[in-house]
Tab-separated table of C-alpha atoms in Angstrom:
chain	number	residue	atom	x	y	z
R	1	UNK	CA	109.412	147.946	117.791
R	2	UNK	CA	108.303	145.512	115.098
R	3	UNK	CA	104.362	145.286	114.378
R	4	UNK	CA	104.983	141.943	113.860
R	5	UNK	CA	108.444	139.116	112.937
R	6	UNK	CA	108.654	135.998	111.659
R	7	UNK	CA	109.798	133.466	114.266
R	8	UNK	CA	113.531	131.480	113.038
R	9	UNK	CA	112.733	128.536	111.273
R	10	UNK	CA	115.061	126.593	112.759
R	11	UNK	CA	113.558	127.644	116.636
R	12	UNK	CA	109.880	126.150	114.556
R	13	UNK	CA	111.886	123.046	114.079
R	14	UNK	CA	113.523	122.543	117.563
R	15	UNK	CA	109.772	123.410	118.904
R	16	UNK	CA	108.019	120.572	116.953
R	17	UNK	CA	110.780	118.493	117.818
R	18	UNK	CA	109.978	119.028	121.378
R	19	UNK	CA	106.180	118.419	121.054
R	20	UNK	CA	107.132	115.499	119.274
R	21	UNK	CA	108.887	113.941	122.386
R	22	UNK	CA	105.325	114.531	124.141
R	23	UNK	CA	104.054	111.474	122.165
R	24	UNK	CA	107.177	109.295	122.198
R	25	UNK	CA	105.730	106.168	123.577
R	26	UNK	CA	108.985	105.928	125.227
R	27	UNK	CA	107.990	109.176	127.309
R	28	UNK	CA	104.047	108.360	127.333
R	29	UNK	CA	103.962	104.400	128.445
R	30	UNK	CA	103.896	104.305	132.328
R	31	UNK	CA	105.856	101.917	134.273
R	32	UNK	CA	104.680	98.745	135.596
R	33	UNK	CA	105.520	100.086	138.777
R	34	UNK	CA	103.712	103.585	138.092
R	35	UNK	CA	100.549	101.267	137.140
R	36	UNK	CA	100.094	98.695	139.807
R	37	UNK	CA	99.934	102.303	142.414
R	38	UNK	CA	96.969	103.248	140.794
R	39	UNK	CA	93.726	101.760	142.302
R	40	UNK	CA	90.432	100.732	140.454
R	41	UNK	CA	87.997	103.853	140.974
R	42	UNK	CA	85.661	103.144	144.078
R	43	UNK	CA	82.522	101.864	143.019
R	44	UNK	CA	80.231	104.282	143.205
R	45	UNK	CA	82.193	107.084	142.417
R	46	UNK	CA	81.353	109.174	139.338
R	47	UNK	CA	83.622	110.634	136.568
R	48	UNK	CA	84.457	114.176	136.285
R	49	UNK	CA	86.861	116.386	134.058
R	50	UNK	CA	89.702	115.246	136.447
R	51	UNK	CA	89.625	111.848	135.366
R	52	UNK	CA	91.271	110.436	132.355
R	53	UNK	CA	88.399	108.451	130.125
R	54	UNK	CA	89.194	104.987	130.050
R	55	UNK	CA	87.848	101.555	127.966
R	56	UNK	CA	88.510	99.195	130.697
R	57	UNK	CA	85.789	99.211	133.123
R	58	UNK	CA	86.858	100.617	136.716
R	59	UNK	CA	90.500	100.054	136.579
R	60	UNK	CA	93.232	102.349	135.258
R	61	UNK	CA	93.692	102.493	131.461
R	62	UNK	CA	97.125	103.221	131.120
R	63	UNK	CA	96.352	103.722	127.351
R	64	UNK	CA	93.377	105.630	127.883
R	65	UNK	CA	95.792	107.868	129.593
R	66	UNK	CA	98.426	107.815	126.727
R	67	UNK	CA	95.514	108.524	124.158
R	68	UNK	CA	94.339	111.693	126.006
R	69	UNK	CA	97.960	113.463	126.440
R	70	UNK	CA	98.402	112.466	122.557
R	71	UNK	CA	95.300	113.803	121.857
R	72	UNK	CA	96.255	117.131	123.238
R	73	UNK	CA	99.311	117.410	121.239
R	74	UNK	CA	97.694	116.921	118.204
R	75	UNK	CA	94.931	119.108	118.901
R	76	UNK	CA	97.379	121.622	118.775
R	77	UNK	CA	99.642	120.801	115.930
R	78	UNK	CA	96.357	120.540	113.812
R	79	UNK	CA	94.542	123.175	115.068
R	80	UNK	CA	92.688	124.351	111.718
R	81	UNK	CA	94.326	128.087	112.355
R	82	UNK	CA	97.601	127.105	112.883
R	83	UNK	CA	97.483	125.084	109.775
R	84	UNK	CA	96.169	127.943	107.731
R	85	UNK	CA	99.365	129.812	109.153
R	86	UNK	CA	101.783	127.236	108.137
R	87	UNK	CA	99.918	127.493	104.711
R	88	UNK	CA	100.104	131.208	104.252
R	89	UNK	CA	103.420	131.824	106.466
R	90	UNK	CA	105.474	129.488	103.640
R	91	UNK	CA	103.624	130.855	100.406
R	92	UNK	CA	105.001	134.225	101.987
R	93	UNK	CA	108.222	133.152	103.146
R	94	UNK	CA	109.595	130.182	101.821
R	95	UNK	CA	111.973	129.482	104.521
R	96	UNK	CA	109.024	129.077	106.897
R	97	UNK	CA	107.755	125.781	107.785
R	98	UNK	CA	104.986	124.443	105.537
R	99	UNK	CA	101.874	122.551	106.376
R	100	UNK	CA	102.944	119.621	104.348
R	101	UNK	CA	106.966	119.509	106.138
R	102	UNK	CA	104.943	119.591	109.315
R	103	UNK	CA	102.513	116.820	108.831
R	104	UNK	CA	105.533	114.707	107.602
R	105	UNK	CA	107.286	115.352	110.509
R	106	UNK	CA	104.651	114.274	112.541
R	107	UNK	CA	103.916	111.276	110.496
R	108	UNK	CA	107.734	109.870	110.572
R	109	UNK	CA	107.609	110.787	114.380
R	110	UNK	CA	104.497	108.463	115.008
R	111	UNK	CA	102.970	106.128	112.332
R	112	UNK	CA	105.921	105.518	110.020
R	113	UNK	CA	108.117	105.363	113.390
R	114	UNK	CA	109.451	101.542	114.565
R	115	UNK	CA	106.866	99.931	116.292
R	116	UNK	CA	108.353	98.573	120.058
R	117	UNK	CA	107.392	95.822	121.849
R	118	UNK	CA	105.312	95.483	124.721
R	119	UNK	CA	102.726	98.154	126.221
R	120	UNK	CA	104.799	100.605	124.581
R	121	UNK	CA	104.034	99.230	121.376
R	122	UNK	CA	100.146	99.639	122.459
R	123	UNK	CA	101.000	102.762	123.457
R	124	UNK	CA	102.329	103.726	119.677
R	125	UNK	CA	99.204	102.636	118.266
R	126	UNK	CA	96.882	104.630	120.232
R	127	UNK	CA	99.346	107.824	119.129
R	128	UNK	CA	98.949	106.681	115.544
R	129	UNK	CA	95.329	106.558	115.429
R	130	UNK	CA	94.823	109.877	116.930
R	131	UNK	CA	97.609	111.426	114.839
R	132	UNK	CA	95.157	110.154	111.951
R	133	UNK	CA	92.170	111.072	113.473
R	134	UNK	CA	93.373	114.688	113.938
R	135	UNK	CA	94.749	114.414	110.077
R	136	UNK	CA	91.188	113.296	108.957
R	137	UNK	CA	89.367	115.902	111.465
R	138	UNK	CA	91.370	118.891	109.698
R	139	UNK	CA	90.813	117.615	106.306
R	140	UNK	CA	87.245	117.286	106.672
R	141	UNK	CA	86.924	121.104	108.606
R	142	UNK	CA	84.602	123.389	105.991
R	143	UNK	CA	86.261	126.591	108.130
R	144	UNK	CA	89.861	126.224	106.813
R	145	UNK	CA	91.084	127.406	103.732
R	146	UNK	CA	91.422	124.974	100.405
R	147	UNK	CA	95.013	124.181	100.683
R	148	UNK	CA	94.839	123.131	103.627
R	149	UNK	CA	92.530	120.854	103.351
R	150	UNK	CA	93.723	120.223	99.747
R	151	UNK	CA	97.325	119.495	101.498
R	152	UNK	CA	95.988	117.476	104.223
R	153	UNK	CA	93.546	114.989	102.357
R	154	UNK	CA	97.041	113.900	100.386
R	155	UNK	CA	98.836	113.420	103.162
R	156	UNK	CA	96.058	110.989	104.399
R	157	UNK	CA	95.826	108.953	100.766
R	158	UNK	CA	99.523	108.658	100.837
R	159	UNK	CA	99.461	107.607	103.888
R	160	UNK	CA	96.717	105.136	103.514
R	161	UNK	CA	98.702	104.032	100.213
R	162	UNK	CA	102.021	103.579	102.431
R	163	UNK	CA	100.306	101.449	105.331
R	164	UNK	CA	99.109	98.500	102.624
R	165	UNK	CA	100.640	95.512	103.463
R	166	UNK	CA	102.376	97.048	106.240
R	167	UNK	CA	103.480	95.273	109.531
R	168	UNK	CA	105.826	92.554	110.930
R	169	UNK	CA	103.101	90.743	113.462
R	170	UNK	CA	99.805	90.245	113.419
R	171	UNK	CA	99.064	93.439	116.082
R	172	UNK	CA	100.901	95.511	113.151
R	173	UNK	CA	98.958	94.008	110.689
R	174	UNK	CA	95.590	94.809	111.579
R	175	UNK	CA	97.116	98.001	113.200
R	176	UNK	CA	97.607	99.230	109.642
R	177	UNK	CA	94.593	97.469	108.202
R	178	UNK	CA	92.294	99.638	110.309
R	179	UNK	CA	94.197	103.159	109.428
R	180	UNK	CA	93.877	101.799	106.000
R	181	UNK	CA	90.366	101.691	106.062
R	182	UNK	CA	89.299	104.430	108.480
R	183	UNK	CA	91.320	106.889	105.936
R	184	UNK	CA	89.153	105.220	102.818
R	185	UNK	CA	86.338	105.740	104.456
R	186	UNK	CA	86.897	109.265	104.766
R	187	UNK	CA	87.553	109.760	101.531
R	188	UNK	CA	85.267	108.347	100.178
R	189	UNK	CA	82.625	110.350	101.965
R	190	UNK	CA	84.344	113.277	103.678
R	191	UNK	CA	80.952	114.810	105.159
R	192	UNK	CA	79.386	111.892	106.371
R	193	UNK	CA	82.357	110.774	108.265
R	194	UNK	CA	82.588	111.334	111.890
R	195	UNK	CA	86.184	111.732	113.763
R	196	UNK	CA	86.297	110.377	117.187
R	197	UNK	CA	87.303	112.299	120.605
R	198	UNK	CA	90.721	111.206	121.998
């Protein structure tokens, strides 16, 4: 029995593919129907771990909802381990998924993605913030190793490079404008910068 085996690439690809899906907007935006069952929390009823956090007040934040799940996925695609894997796994074995294939995976499945209309386009850019977020959270870890963060902090200039000037309406627009300058501002001063909880 082998000590240990490298898994197929190809089974790496159809599994990020899948975890992809998790922050489709298309899979995360809830149905008006879906959102008009939920009812505003009772008033003096307190939070706990069971409840999604939310930004508006005592109703249901169907975004707030959207931002957690994403949050989750990207929690684990950037884990600061798993990326150190990806790292060494590829310098190893070439066929193996890198960390830079990964995070432009990710990035063509969220922030360079089409932008739909309606709460699903809300929806996409609450994913694309926390897909940066977790970007900007790895890059600026002091536990993982060099590359990674070496590999990572490029992915977030390019990236800040690639959303100037970008977006069709004025949501897009300043959508963009704020990645833009929330990845500056991290590198510009990586240890003074503080990434935000989904």
């Amino acid at each position: 029995q082998p000590v240990t085996e490298w898994v197929d690439p190809k089974v790496q690809q159809q599994a990020l593919q899948q975890l992809l899906r998790t922050v489709d907007p298309a899979v995360l935006t809830l149905s008006e129907e879906i959102i008009r069952l939920i009812p505003p929390q009772p008033i003096g009823s307190s939070r706990n771990r069971e409840m999604v956090n939310i930004r508006t007040g005592v109703t249901f934040d169907p975004l707030g909802a959207a931002e957690s799940a994403a949050g989750m996925t990207m929690s684990l695609l950037f884990n600061p381990a798993r990326a150190q894997r990806l790292v060494e796994f590829h310098a190893r074995e070439a066929s193996q998924p890198g960390l830079e294939e990964v995070i432009n995976d990710v990035l063509d499945a969220t922030v360079k993605s089409k932008t739909p209309g309606g709460l699903a386009g809300e929806t996409k850019r609450v994913v694309d913030y926390v897909t940066v977020n977790r970007l900007i959270g790895l890059a600026g870890n002091m536990r993982t190793g060099n590359q990674v963060r070496a590999i990572t902090m490029r992915a977030l200039s390019e990236l800040g490079d690639w959303t100037d000037g970008k977006g069709s309406n004025s949501e897009d627009i300043a959508h963009y404008a704020l990645l833009k300058a929330r990845i500056a501002s991290f590198l510009d001063d990586p240890k003074e910068f503080e990434v935000t909880p989904a």
